PDB file of C-alpha atoms in Angstrom:
ATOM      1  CA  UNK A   1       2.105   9.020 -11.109  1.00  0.00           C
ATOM      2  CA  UNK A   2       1.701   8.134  -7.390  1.00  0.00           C
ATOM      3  CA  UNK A   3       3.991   6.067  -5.297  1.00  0.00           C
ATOM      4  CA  UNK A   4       2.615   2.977  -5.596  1.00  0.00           C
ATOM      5  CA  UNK A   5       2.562   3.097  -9.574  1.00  0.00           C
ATOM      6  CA  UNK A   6       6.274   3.865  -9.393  1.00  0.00           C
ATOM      7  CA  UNK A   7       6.931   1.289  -6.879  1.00  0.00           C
ATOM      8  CA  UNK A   8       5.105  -1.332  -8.813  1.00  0.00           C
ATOM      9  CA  UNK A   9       6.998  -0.158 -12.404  1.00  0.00           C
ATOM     10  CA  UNK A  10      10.368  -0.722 -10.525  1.00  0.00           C
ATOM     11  CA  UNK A  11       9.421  -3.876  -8.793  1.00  0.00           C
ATOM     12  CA  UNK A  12       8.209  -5.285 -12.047  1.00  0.00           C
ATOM     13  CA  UNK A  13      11.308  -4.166 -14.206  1.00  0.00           C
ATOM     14  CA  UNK A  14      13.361  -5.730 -10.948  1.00  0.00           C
ATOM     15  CA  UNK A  15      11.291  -9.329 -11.624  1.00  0.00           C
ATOM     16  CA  UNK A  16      12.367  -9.106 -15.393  1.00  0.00           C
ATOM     17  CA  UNK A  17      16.153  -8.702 -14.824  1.00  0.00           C
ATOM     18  CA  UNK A  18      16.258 -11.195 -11.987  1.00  0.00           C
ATOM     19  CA  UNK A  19      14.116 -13.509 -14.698  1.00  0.00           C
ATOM     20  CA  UNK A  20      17.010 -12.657 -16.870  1.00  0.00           C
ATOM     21  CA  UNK A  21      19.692 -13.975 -14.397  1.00  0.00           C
ATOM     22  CA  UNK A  22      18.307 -17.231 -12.967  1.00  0.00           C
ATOM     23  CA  UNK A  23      17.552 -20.781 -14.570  1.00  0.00           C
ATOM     24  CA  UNK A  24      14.969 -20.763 -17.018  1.00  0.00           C
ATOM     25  CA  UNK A  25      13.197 -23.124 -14.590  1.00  0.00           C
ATOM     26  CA  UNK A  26      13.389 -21.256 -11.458  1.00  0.00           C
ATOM     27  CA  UNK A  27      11.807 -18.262 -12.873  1.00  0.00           C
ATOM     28  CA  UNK A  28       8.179 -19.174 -12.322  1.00  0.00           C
ATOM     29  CA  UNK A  29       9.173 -19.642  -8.890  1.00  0.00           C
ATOM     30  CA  UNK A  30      11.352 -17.079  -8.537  1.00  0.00           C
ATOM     31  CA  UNK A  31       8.184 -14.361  -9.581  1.00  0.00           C
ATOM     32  CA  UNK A  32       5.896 -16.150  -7.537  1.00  0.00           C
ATOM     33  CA  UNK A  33       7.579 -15.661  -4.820  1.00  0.00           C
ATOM     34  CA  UNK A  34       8.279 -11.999  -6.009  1.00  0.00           C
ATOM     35  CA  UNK A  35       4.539 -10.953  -6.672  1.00  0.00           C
ATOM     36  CA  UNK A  36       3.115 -11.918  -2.933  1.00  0.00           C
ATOM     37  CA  UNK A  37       5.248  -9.231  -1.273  1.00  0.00           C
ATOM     38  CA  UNK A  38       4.906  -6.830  -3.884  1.00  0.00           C
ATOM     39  CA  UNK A  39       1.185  -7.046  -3.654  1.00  0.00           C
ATOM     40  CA  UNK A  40       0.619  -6.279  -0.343  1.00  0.00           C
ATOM     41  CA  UNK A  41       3.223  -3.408   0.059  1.00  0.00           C
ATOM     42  CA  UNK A  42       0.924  -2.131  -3.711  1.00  0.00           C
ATOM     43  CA  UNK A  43      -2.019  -2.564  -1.916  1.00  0.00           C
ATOM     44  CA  UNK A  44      -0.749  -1.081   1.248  1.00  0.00           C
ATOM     45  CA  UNK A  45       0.462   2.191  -0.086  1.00  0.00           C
ATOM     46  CA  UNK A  46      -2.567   2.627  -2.114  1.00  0.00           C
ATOM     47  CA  UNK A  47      -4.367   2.238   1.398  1.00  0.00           C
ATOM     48  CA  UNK A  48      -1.636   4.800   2.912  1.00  0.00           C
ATOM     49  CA  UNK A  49      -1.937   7.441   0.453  1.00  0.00           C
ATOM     50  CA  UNK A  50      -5.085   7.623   0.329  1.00  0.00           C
ATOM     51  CA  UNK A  51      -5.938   8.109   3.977  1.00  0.00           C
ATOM     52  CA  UNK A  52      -2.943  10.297   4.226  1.00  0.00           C
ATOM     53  CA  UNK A  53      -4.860  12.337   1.972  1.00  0.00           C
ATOM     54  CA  UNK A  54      -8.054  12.892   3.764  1.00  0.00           C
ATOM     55  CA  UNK A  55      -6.438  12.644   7.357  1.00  0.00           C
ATOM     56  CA  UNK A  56      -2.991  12.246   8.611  1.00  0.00           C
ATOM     57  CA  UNK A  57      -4.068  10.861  11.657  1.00  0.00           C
ATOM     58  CA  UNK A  58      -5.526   7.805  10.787  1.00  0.00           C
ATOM     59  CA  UNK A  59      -2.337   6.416   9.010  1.00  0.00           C
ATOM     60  CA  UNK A  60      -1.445   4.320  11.948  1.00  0.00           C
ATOM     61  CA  UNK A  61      -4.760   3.051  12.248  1.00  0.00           C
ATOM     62  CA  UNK A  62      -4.585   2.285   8.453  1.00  0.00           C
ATOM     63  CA  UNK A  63      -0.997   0.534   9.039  1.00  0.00           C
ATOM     64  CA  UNK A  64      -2.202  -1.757  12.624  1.00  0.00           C
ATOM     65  CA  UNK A  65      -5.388  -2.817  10.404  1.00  0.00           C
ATOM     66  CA  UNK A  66      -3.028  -3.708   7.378  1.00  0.00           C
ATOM     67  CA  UNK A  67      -0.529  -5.691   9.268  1.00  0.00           C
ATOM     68  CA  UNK A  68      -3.019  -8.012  10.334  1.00  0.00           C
ATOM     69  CA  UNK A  69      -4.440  -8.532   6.855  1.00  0.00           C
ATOM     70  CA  UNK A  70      -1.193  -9.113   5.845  1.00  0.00           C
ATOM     71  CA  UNK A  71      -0.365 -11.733   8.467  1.00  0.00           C
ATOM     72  CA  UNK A  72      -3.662 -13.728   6.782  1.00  0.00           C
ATOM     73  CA  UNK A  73      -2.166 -12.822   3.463  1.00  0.00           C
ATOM     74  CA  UNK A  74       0.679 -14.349   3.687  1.00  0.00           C
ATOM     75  CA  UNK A  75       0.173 -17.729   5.272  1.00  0.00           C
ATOM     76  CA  UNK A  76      -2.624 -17.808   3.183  1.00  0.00           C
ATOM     77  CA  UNK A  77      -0.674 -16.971  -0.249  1.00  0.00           C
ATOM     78  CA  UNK A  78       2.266 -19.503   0.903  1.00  0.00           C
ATOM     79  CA  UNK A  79       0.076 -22.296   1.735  1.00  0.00           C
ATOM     80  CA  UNK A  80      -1.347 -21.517  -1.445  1.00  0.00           C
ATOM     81  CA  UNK A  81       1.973 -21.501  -3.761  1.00  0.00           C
ATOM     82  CA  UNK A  82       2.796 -24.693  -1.870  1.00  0.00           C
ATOM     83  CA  UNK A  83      -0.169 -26.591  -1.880  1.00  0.00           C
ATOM     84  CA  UNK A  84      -1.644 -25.633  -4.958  1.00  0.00           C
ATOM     85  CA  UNK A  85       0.845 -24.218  -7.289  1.00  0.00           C
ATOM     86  CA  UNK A  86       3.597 -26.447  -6.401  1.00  0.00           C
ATOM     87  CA  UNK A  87       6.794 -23.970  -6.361  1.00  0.00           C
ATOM     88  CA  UNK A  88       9.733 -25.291  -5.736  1.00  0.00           C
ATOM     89  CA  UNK A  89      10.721 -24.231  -2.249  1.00  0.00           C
ATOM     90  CA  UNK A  90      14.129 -22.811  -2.301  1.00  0.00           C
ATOM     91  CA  UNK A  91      13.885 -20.208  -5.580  1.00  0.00           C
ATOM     92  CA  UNK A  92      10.486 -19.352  -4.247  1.00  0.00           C
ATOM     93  CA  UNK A  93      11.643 -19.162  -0.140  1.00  0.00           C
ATOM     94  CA  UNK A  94      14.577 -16.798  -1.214  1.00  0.00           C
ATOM     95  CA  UNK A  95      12.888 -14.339  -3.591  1.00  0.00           C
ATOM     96  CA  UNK A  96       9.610 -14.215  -1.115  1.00  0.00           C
ATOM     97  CA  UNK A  97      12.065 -13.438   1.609  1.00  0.00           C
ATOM     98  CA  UNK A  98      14.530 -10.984  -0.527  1.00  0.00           C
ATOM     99  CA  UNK A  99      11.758  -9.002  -1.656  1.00  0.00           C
ATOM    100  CA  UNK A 100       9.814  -8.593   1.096  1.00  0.00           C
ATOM    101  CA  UNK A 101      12.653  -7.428   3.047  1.00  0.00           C
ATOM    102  CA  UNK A 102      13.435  -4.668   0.338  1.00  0.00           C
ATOM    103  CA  UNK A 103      10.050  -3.771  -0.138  1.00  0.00           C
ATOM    104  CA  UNK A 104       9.280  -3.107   3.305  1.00  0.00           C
ATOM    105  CA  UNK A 105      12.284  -1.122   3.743  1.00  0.00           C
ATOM    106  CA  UNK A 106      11.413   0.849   0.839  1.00  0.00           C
ATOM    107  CA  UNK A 107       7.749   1.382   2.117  1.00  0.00           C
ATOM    108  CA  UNK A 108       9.487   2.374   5.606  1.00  0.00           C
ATOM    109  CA  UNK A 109      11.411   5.006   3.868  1.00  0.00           C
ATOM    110  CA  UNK A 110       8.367   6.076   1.903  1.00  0.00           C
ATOM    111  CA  UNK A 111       6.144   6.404   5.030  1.00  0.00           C
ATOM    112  CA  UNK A 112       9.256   8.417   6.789  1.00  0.00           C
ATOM    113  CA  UNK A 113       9.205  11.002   4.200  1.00  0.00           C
ATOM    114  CA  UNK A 114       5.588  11.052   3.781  1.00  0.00           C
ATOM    115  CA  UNK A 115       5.363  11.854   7.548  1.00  0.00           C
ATOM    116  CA  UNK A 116       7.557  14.242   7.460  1.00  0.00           C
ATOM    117  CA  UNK A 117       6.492  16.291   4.493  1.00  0.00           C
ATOM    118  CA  UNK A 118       9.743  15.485   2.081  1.00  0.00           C
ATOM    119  CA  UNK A 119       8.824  13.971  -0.861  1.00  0.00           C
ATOM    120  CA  UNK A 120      10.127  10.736  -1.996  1.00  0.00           C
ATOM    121  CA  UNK A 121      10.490  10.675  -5.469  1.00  0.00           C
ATOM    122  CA  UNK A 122      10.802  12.183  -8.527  1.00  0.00           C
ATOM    123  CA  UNK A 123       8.032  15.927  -8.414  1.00  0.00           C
ATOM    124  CA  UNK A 124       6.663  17.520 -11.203  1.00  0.00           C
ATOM    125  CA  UNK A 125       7.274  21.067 -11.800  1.00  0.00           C
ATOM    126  CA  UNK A 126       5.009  23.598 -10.431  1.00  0.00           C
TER     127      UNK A 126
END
C-alpha cells in the first residue's frame, strides 16, 4: 500500500467518526470541508512519490509547482462550496481549516522521512 492509500484510509475513517460526533446537519458540511484538503495533500503525495521514485531531485520542483496549483485549488473549491453548494460557513470554515492544518503537518512529516531515507509507516517484511 503506498502512502497516499494509507493516508486517504485514515483520513476517511477520521471523516466517519467526526460524522459520528457532530449534528446530523452539519455533517455534509463538515465532509465538505474535510474532502478539499484531503484531496490535494492525495493528489500531492501521489505527485511526490512518484517523482521521488525516478529522481530525488526534482521533489522540490514537484512541491513549488504543486503549491501553486493548490493556491487555484482552493479559492477555486471554496468559492465553489459557497457559491454553488451552499455549506454552511462555520462547520465547513472549521473542518476545512482543522484538516488542512493536520494534513499538511502529516505530509511535512512524511516528506521529512522520505528525505531522509526512514520510512514512515508501517514496512512489509523482507
Amino acid at each position: 500500500m503506498t502512502r497516499a492509500a494509507a493516508l486517504v484510509i485514515v483520513a476517511l475513517a477520521s471523516l466517519g467518526i467526526v460524522a459520528m460526533l457532530v449534528a446530523p446537519e452539519q455533517r455534509t458540511d463538515v465532509a465538505w470541508g474535510m474532502l478539499g484538503p484531503l484531496m490535494a495533500v492525495a493528489a500531492t503525495w501521489v505527485a511526490i512519490e512518484e517523482t521521488h521514485r525516478r529522481d530525488p531531485g526534482r521533489v522540490m520542483g514537484v512541491l513549488m509547482q504543486a503549491f501553486i496549483v493548490k493556491v487555484l485549488f482552493f479559492g477555486a473549491y471554496v468559492v465553489v462550496m459557497f457559491r454553488v453548494v451552499g455549506v454552511s460557513m462555520v462547520p465547513f470554515v472549521v473542518s476545512f481549516t482543522s484538516y488542512f492544518l493536520v494534513l499538511y503537518l502529516v505530509e511535512a512529516v512524511m516528506l521529512q522521512r522520505l528525505s531522509s531515507g526512514r520510512p514512515s509507516g508501517p514496512q512489509q517484511p523482507s
